Coordinates of C-alpha atoms in Angstrom, one line a residue:
M14 CA 54.3 -25.3 50.9
H15 CA 54.3 -22.6 53.5
A16 CA 58.1 -22.1 53.1
A17 CA 57.7 -21.9 49.3
F18 CA 55.0 -19.2 49.7
F19 CA 57.3 -17.0 51.9
L20 CA 60.3 -17.6 49.6
L21 CA 58.3 -16.6 46.5
L22 CA 56.9 -13.6 48.3
A23 CA 60.3 -12.4 49.3
A24 CA 61.7 -13.1 45.8
S25 CA 58.9 -11.1 44.2
L26 CA 59.4 -8.2 46.6
A27 CA 63.2 -8.3 46.0
R28 CA 62.7 -8.4 42.2
F29 CA 60.4 -5.4 42.3
L30 CA 62.8 -3.4 44.5
I31 CA 65.7 -4.2 42.2
R32 CA 63.9 -3.5 39.0
H33 CA 62.1 -0.4 40.1
P34 CA 64.2 1.6 42.6
G35 CA 62.6 4.8 43.8
D36 CA 59.2 3.8 42.3
P37 CA 56.3 5.7 44.0
R38 CA 54.5 2.4 44.4
T39 CA 57.3 0.9 46.6
P40 CA 55.7 1.9 50.0
W41 CA 52.4 0.3 49.0
I42 CA 54.2 -2.8 47.7
V43 CA 56.2 -3.3 50.9
A44 CA 53.2 -2.6 53.1
L45 CA 51.0 -5.1 51.2
S46 CA 53.7 -7.7 51.2
V47 CA 54.0 -7.4 55.0
V48 CA 50.2 -7.6 55.4
L49 CA 50.0 -10.7 53.1
A50 CA 52.8 -12.4 55.1
V51 CA 51.1 -11.6 58.4
L52 CA 47.7 -12.9 57.1
Y53 CA 49.4 -16.0 55.8
V54 CA 51.0 -16.6 59.2
L55 CA 47.5 -16.5 60.8
G56 CA 46.3 -19.1 58.3
P57 CA 47.2 -22.3 60.3
A58 CA 44.7 -21.3 63.0
Y59 CA 41.9 -21.6 60.4
V60 CA 43.2 -24.1 57.8
L61 CA 45.6 -26.6 59.4
A62 CA 43.3 -27.4 62.2
S63 CA 40.6 -28.6 59.7
A64 CA 40.3 -31.6 57.5
P65 CA 41.0 -31.2 53.8
G66 CA 37.8 -30.5 51.8
S67 CA 35.7 -30.1 54.9
R68 CA 32.9 -27.4 55.0
P69 CA 34.6 -24.0 55.5
T70 CA 33.8 -22.0 58.6
P71 CA 33.0 -18.3 58.3
G72 CA 36.4 -17.5 59.8
R73 CA 38.3 -19.6 57.3
S74 CA 36.4 -18.2 54.3
V75 CA 36.9 -14.6 55.4
W76 CA 40.6 -15.3 56.0
L77 CA 41.1 -16.9 52.6
G78 CA 39.1 -14.1 50.9
V79 CA 41.3 -11.4 52.5
V80 CA 44.5 -13.2 51.5
V81 CA 43.4 -13.6 47.9
A82 CA 42.2 -10.0 47.7
V83 CA 45.6 -8.6 49.0
W84 CA 47.5 -10.9 46.6
M85 CA 45.4 -9.7 43.6
I86 CA 46.1 -6.1 44.5
L87 CA 49.8 -6.9 44.7
V88 CA 49.6 -8.6 41.3
V89 CA 48.0 -5.6 39.8
L90 CA 50.7 -3.3 41.2
A91 CA 53.6 -5.7 40.6
P92 CA 52.9 -8.6 38.2
S93 CA 56.0 -10.5 39.5
F94 CA 53.9 -11.5 42.6
A95 CA 51.9 -13.8 40.4
W96 CA 54.3 -16.7 41.3
C97 CA 52.8 -16.7 44.9
A98 CA 49.7 -18.3 43.3
V99 CA 51.1 -21.8 43.4
P100 CA 51.1 -22.1 47.2
L101 CA 47.7 -20.4 47.2
F102 CA 46.4 -23.1 44.9
Y103 CA 47.0 -25.7 47.7
T104 CA 45.7 -23.4 50.4
G105 CA 42.4 -23.0 48.6
L106 CA 42.2 -26.7 47.7
R107 CA 42.7 -27.5 51.4
T108 CA 40.4 -24.9 52.8
L109 CA 37.4 -25.0 50.4
P110 CA 35.2 -27.8 49.1
T111 CA 36.4 -29.2 45.8
R112 CA 34.0 -27.3 43.5
A113 CA 34.6 -23.9 45.2
A114 CA 38.4 -24.6 45.2
L115 CA 38.3 -25.3 41.5
V116 CA 36.6 -21.9 40.9
L117 CA 39.3 -20.2 43.0
V118 CA 42.1 -22.0 41.2
T119 CA 40.7 -20.9 37.9
L120 CA 40.5 -17.2 39.1
L121 CA 44.1 -17.4 40.4
T122 CA 45.3 -18.9 37.1
A123 CA 43.7 -16.1 35.1
F124 CA 45.5 -13.5 37.2
V125 CA 48.8 -15.3 36.7
V126 CA 48.3 -15.4 32.9
A127 CA 47.4 -11.7 32.8
A128 CA 50.4 -10.8 35.0
Q129 CA 52.8 -12.8 32.8
L130 CA 51.5 -11.1 29.7
M131 CA 52.0 -7.7 31.4
L132 CA 55.6 -8.6 32.0
A133 CA 56.2 -9.9 28.5
D134 CA 57.2 -7.7 25.6
G135 CA 54.6 -9.3 23.3
F136 CA 52.3 -12.3 23.0
D137 CA 53.8 -15.5 24.0
P138 CA 51.8 -18.8 23.8
N139 CA 53.8 -20.4 26.6
L140 CA 52.7 -17.6 29.0
V141 CA 49.0 -18.3 28.0
F142 CA 49.0 -22.1 28.2
A143 CA 51.8 -23.0 30.6
P144 CA 50.1 -21.6 33.8
P145 CA 46.7 -23.3 33.2
A146 CA 48.6 -26.6 32.5
V147 CA 50.6 -26.3 35.7
A148 CA 47.5 -25.4 37.7
A149 CA 45.6 -28.3 36.2
V150 CA 48.4 -30.8 37.1
A151 CA 48.7 -29.4 40.6
T152 CA 45.0 -29.6 41.1
A153 CA 44.7 -33.1 39.7
V154 CA 47.5 -34.3 42.0
F155 CA 46.0 -32.7 45.1
V156 CA 42.5 -34.0 44.3
H157 CA 43.8 -37.5 43.7
M158 CA 45.8 -37.5 46.9
Q159 CA 42.8 -36.2 48.8
R160 CA 40.6 -39.0 47.4
Q161 CA 43.3 -41.5 48.3
A162 CA 43.4 -40.1 51.8
D163 CA 39.6 -40.3 52.1
R164 CA 39.7 -44.0 51.0
Q165 CA 42.4 -44.7 53.5
R166 CA 40.4 -43.1 56.3
L167 CA 37.4 -45.2 55.4
L168 CA 39.6 -48.3 55.3
I169 CA 41.0 -47.5 58.7
D170 CA 37.6 -46.9 60.1
D171 CA 36.4 -50.3 58.7
L172 CA 39.5 -52.0 60.2
L173 CA 38.9 -50.4 63.6
R174 CA 35.2 -51.4 63.5
T175 CA 36.1 -54.9 62.5
R176 CA 38.7 -55.1 65.3
R177 CA 36.1 -54.0 67.8
E178 CA 33.6 -56.6 66.5
L179 CA 36.2 -59.3 66.6
A180 CA 37.1 -58.3 70.1
A181 CA 33.5 -58.5 71.1
T182 CA 33.1 -61.9 69.4
E183 CA 36.2 -63.2 71.2
R184 CA 34.8 -62.0 74.5
R185 CA 31.6 -63.8 73.9
E186 CA 33.4 -67.0 72.9
G187 CA 35.6 -66.7 76.0
T188 CA 32.5 -66.3 78.1
L189 CA 30.9 -69.4 76.6
A190 CA 34.1 -71.4 77.0
E191 CA 34.4 -70.3 80.6
R192 CA 30.8 -71.3 81.3
Q193 CA 31.4 -74.7 79.8
R194 CA 34.6 -75.1 81.9
L195 CA 32.7 -74.1 85.0
S196 CA 30.0 -76.6 84.3
M197 CA 32.6 -79.3 83.9
E198 CA 34.3 -78.2 87.2
I199 CA 31.0 -78.3 89.1
H200 CA 30.0 -81.6 87.6
D201 CA 33.3 -83.3 88.4
T202 CA 33.6 -81.9 91.9
L203 CA 30.6 -80.5 93.8
A204 CA 28.0 -82.6 92.0
Q205 CA 30.0 -85.8 92.4
G206 CA 30.6 -85.0 96.1
L207 CA 26.9 -84.4 96.7
S208 CA 26.1 -87.7 95.0
S209 CA 28.5 -89.5 97.2
Q210 CA 27.1 -87.8 100.3
Q211 CA 23.6 -88.8 99.2
M212 CA 24.6 -92.5 98.8
L213 CA 26.3 -92.5 102.2
L214 CA 23.5 -90.9 104.0
Q215 CA 21.0 -93.2 102.4
A216 CA 23.1 -96.2 103.5
S217 CA 23.4 -94.8 107.0
D218 CA 19.6 -94.4 107.1
R219 CA 19.1 -98.0 106.2
V220 CA 21.3 -99.4 108.9
W221 CA 20.6 -96.7 111.5
E222 CA 18.7 -99.1 113.8
S223 CA 20.3 -102.4 113.0
D224 CA 24.0 -101.3 112.9
P225 CA 24.6 -97.9 114.5
A226 CA 28.4 -98.2 114.2
A227 CA 28.2 -98.6 110.4
A228 CA 25.7 -95.7 110.2
R229 CA 28.1 -93.5 112.2
R230 CA 30.9 -94.5 109.8
H231 CA 28.8 -93.5 106.8
V232 CA 28.0 -90.2 108.4
R233 CA 31.6 -89.5 109.2
T234 CA 32.6 -90.3 105.6
A235 CA 29.8 -88.1 104.3
E236 CA 31.1 -85.3 106.6
S237 CA 34.6 -85.7 105.2
I238 CA 33.3 -85.5 101.6
A239 CA 31.3 -82.4 102.6
E240 CA 34.4 -80.8 104.0
R241 CA 36.4 -81.5 100.7
S242 CA 33.4 -80.2 98.7
L243 CA 33.5 -77.0 100.8
A244 CA 37.2 -76.7 100.1
E245 CA 36.5 -77.1 96.4
A246 CA 33.8 -74.4 96.5
R247 CA 36.2 -72.0 98.2
R248 CA 38.8 -72.9 95.6
F249 CA 36.4 -71.9 92.8
V250 CA 36.1 -68.5 94.3
H251 CA 39.9 -68.2 94.6
D252 CA 41.3 -69.6 91.3
L253 CA 39.2 -72.6 90.3
A254 CA 42.2 -74.9 90.8
P255 CA 41.7 -78.4 92.4
A256 CA 42.1 -78.2 96.1
E257 CA 44.4 -81.2 96.2
L258 CA 46.8 -79.6 93.7
A259 CA 46.5 -76.1 95.1
A260 CA 47.9 -77.4 98.4
G261 CA 51.2 -78.1 96.7
G262 CA 50.8 -81.8 96.1
S263 CA 51.8 -83.6 93.0
L264 CA 49.5 -85.3 90.6
P265 CA 50.4 -88.9 91.8
E266 CA 49.7 -87.8 95.4
A267 CA 46.4 -86.3 94.5
L268 CA 45.4 -89.4 92.5
R269 CA 46.5 -91.6 95.4
A270 CA 44.4 -89.6 97.9
L271 CA 41.5 -89.8 95.4
A272 CA 41.8 -93.6 95.2
T273 CA 41.9 -93.9 99.0
R274 CA 38.8 -91.7 99.4
E275 CA 36.9 -93.6 96.8
S276 CA 37.7 -96.9 98.5
E277 CA 36.7 -95.6 101.9
S278 CA 33.5 -93.9 100.8
A279 CA 32.3 -96.8 98.6
G280 CA 33.7 -99.6 100.6
S281 CA 30.8 -100.1 103.0
A282 CA 28.1 -99.5 100.4
A283 CA 29.4 -101.0 97.2
G284 CA 32.7 -102.8 98.0
L285 CA 34.7 -100.8 95.4
V286 CA 38.5 -101.0 95.8
V287 CA 40.5 -98.4 93.9
R288 CA 44.2 -98.8 93.2
L289 CA 46.8 -96.5 91.7
H290 CA 49.8 -97.4 89.5
V291 CA 52.4 -95.0 88.4
D292 CA 54.7 -96.0 85.5
G293 CA 57.7 -94.0 84.3
T294 CA 59.6 -91.2 85.9
P295 CA 57.3 -88.6 87.4
T296 CA 58.0 -85.1 86.1
A297 CA 56.6 -81.7 86.7
L298 CA 53.5 -81.0 84.6
P299 CA 51.7 -77.8 83.6
D300 CA 48.9 -76.9 86.0
R301 CA 46.3 -77.2 83.3
V302 CA 47.3 -80.8 82.5
E303 CA 47.4 -81.8 86.2
S304 CA 44.0 -80.2 86.9
A305 CA 42.5 -81.8 83.8
L306 CA 43.8 -85.3 84.6
L307 CA 42.6 -85.1 88.2
R308 CA 39.1 -84.0 87.1
I309 CA 38.9 -86.8 84.6
A310 CA 39.9 -89.3 87.2
Q311 CA 37.3 -88.0 89.6
G312 CA 34.6 -88.1 86.9
A313 CA 35.5 -91.6 85.7
L314 CA 35.5 -93.0 89.3
A315 CA 32.2 -91.3 90.0
N316 CA 30.7 -93.1 86.9
V317 CA 32.2 -96.4 88.1
R318 CA 30.8 -96.0 91.5
E319 CA 27.3 -95.0 90.4
H320 CA 26.8 -97.1 87.3
A321 CA 29.3 -99.9 86.9
G322 CA 28.6 -102.1 89.9
A323 CA 32.4 -102.9 89.9
Q324 CA 34.4 -104.5 92.7
T325 CA 37.8 -103.0 91.7
A326 CA 39.0 -100.1 89.7
A327 CA 42.6 -99.2 88.7
L328 CA 44.1 -95.8 88.0
T329 CA 47.3 -96.0 85.9
L330 CA 49.3 -92.8 85.4
T331 CA 52.0 -93.3 82.7
Y332 CA 54.8 -90.8 82.0
L333 CA 56.1 -91.3 78.5
G334 CA 58.3 -88.2 78.2
D335 CA 56.4 -86.5 75.3
Q336 CA 53.0 -87.3 76.7
I337 CA 51.1 -88.2 79.8
V338 CA 48.5 -91.0 79.9
L339 CA 45.8 -91.7 82.4
D340 CA 43.9 -95.0 82.3
V341 CA 40.9 -95.8 84.4
A342 CA 39.8 -99.5 84.3
D343 CA 37.0 -101.3 86.1
D344 CA 35.6 -104.8 86.3
G345 CA 32.0 -103.7 86.3
R346 CA 29.1 -104.6 84.1
G347 CA 30.3 -102.6 81.1
F348 CA 28.2 -100.7 78.6
V349 CA 27.8 -99.8 75.0
V350 CA 30.2 -96.9 74.2
P351 CA 28.0 -93.9 73.2
E352 CA 28.7 -91.6 70.2
A353 CA 30.6 -88.4 70.8
G354 CA 28.2 -86.0 72.6
G355 CA 26.5 -88.8 74.6
G356 CA 27.5 -89.8 78.0
R357 CA 27.8 -92.8 80.3
D358 CA 26.2 -91.3 83.3
G359 CA 22.4 -90.7 83.5
R360 CA 22.8 -87.0 82.8
G361 CA 24.8 -87.5 79.7
H362 CA 27.5 -85.0 80.7
G363 CA 30.4 -87.1 82.0
L364 CA 32.1 -88.4 78.9
P365 CA 31.5 -85.2 76.8
A366 CA 33.1 -83.1 79.6
M367 CA 36.1 -85.4 79.7
R368 CA 36.5 -85.2 76.0
A369 CA 36.3 -81.4 76.1
R370 CA 39.0 -81.2 78.8
V371 CA 41.4 -83.4 76.8
R372 CA 40.6 -81.7 73.5
Q373 CA 41.4 -78.3 75.0
L374 CA 44.9 -79.5 75.7
G375 CA 45.4 -81.1 72.3
G376 CA 45.0 -84.7 73.6
S377 CA 42.6 -87.6 72.9
L378 CA 40.3 -89.7 75.0
T379 CA 39.2 -93.3 74.2
V380 CA 36.7 -95.6 75.9
E381 CA 36.7 -99.3 75.4
S382 CA 33.8 -101.3 76.9
A383 CA 31.2 -104.0 76.2
P384 CA 28.3 -105.3 78.3
G385 CA 29.6 -107.6 81.0
E386 CA 33.3 -107.0 80.2
G387 CA 34.1 -103.9 82.3
A388 CA 35.4 -100.6 80.8
V389 CA 38.7 -98.9 80.2
L390 CA 39.0 -95.1 79.8
S391 CA 42.3 -93.7 78.5
A392 CA 43.2 -90.0 78.4
S393 CA 46.4 -89.0 76.5
I394 CA 47.8 -85.5 76.6
P395 CA 50.9 -84.4 74.6
L396 CA 53.6 -82.6 76.4
S397 CA 55.8 -80.1 74.6
P398 CA 59.4 -79.5 75.9
D399 CA 58.6 -75.9 76.5
S400 CA 55.6 -76.6 78.7
V401 CA 57.6 -79.2 80.8
S402 CA 60.6 -76.8 81.2
E403 CA 58.3 -74.0 82.3
S404 CA 56.6 -76.2 84.9
E405 CA 60.0 -77.2 86.3
E406 CA 61.2 -73.6 86.5
R407 CA 57.9 -72.7 88.3
L408 CA 58.5 -75.5 90.8

């Protein structure tokens, strides 16, 4: 539009000079054309830096008024300059509010019609009706585009606001999920370790006078459990990964160490013997899967130790290629399997925590038990080829 204005201004000046050589008005026409060009060049500092249809500042209004006044003087002196009105239509529409711009467009159109009639030899209906029609179409197109742009800006603002709200919601959900995960981590590690220490210290207190050697064994075992619990607490601060796995051990090694510890810690007090069986070909697993299965085994054995009254428990880790299955079976007193959301332990948190861990990995957890018949807990987690290959590359 700016290029069109300067092209029309130059063409109007050339037409006047060609048609009226030596005319006494020539110096004024040339001077006013230069002034109009300079004023129009200064326009971007007032117009382009503002939004369309926004409230005009005093500087913008003064600039537009001076441009229109100079153009009107040129039209009076040389009617051919009326063609410069078309770019001025858009300049006014962009600079002024809609109602004020419509008034300006009407004034410019009237000057164009008068100038065309001055150039014509007689009355011509096209010269009277064509300029208003062109001005009406140009104004309608601009106003429509401006309204479309306003709607697009509102839509973009709504989208940005919605995105910010969605991000805030995701942060809140992530915070809640992290809190739930931490509660499960603490329940399956520190809480279970403290429970074991309490049982061992109580047992040592009972035999402190009658069997000092057994009491010392209980204290040493409790000390070992406290040491592992301290390692777990430090691991929470570092990256919340299980200490057994963070040291570089595999899942079968971590489960074997867990079975040994449970047998040693519960052997003197409850006579529990824990065995581990590994079926299939061991493969590298994602960290999340190994951590979840180890925590499930810890929680399940803690339940067996505290509630089942079992003599033996078996951990069975089965590699099936497309999934990994962990079974925890005991020969204890059994129980009535609770509904989802209940729990086997006295606090009602163990089984829901295990289900949540498995569900986060797309797996399933089943519990089979009946009073007097022991219990079997089975956790199955699917393994995608991509996850297994990524674990192998990492190792």
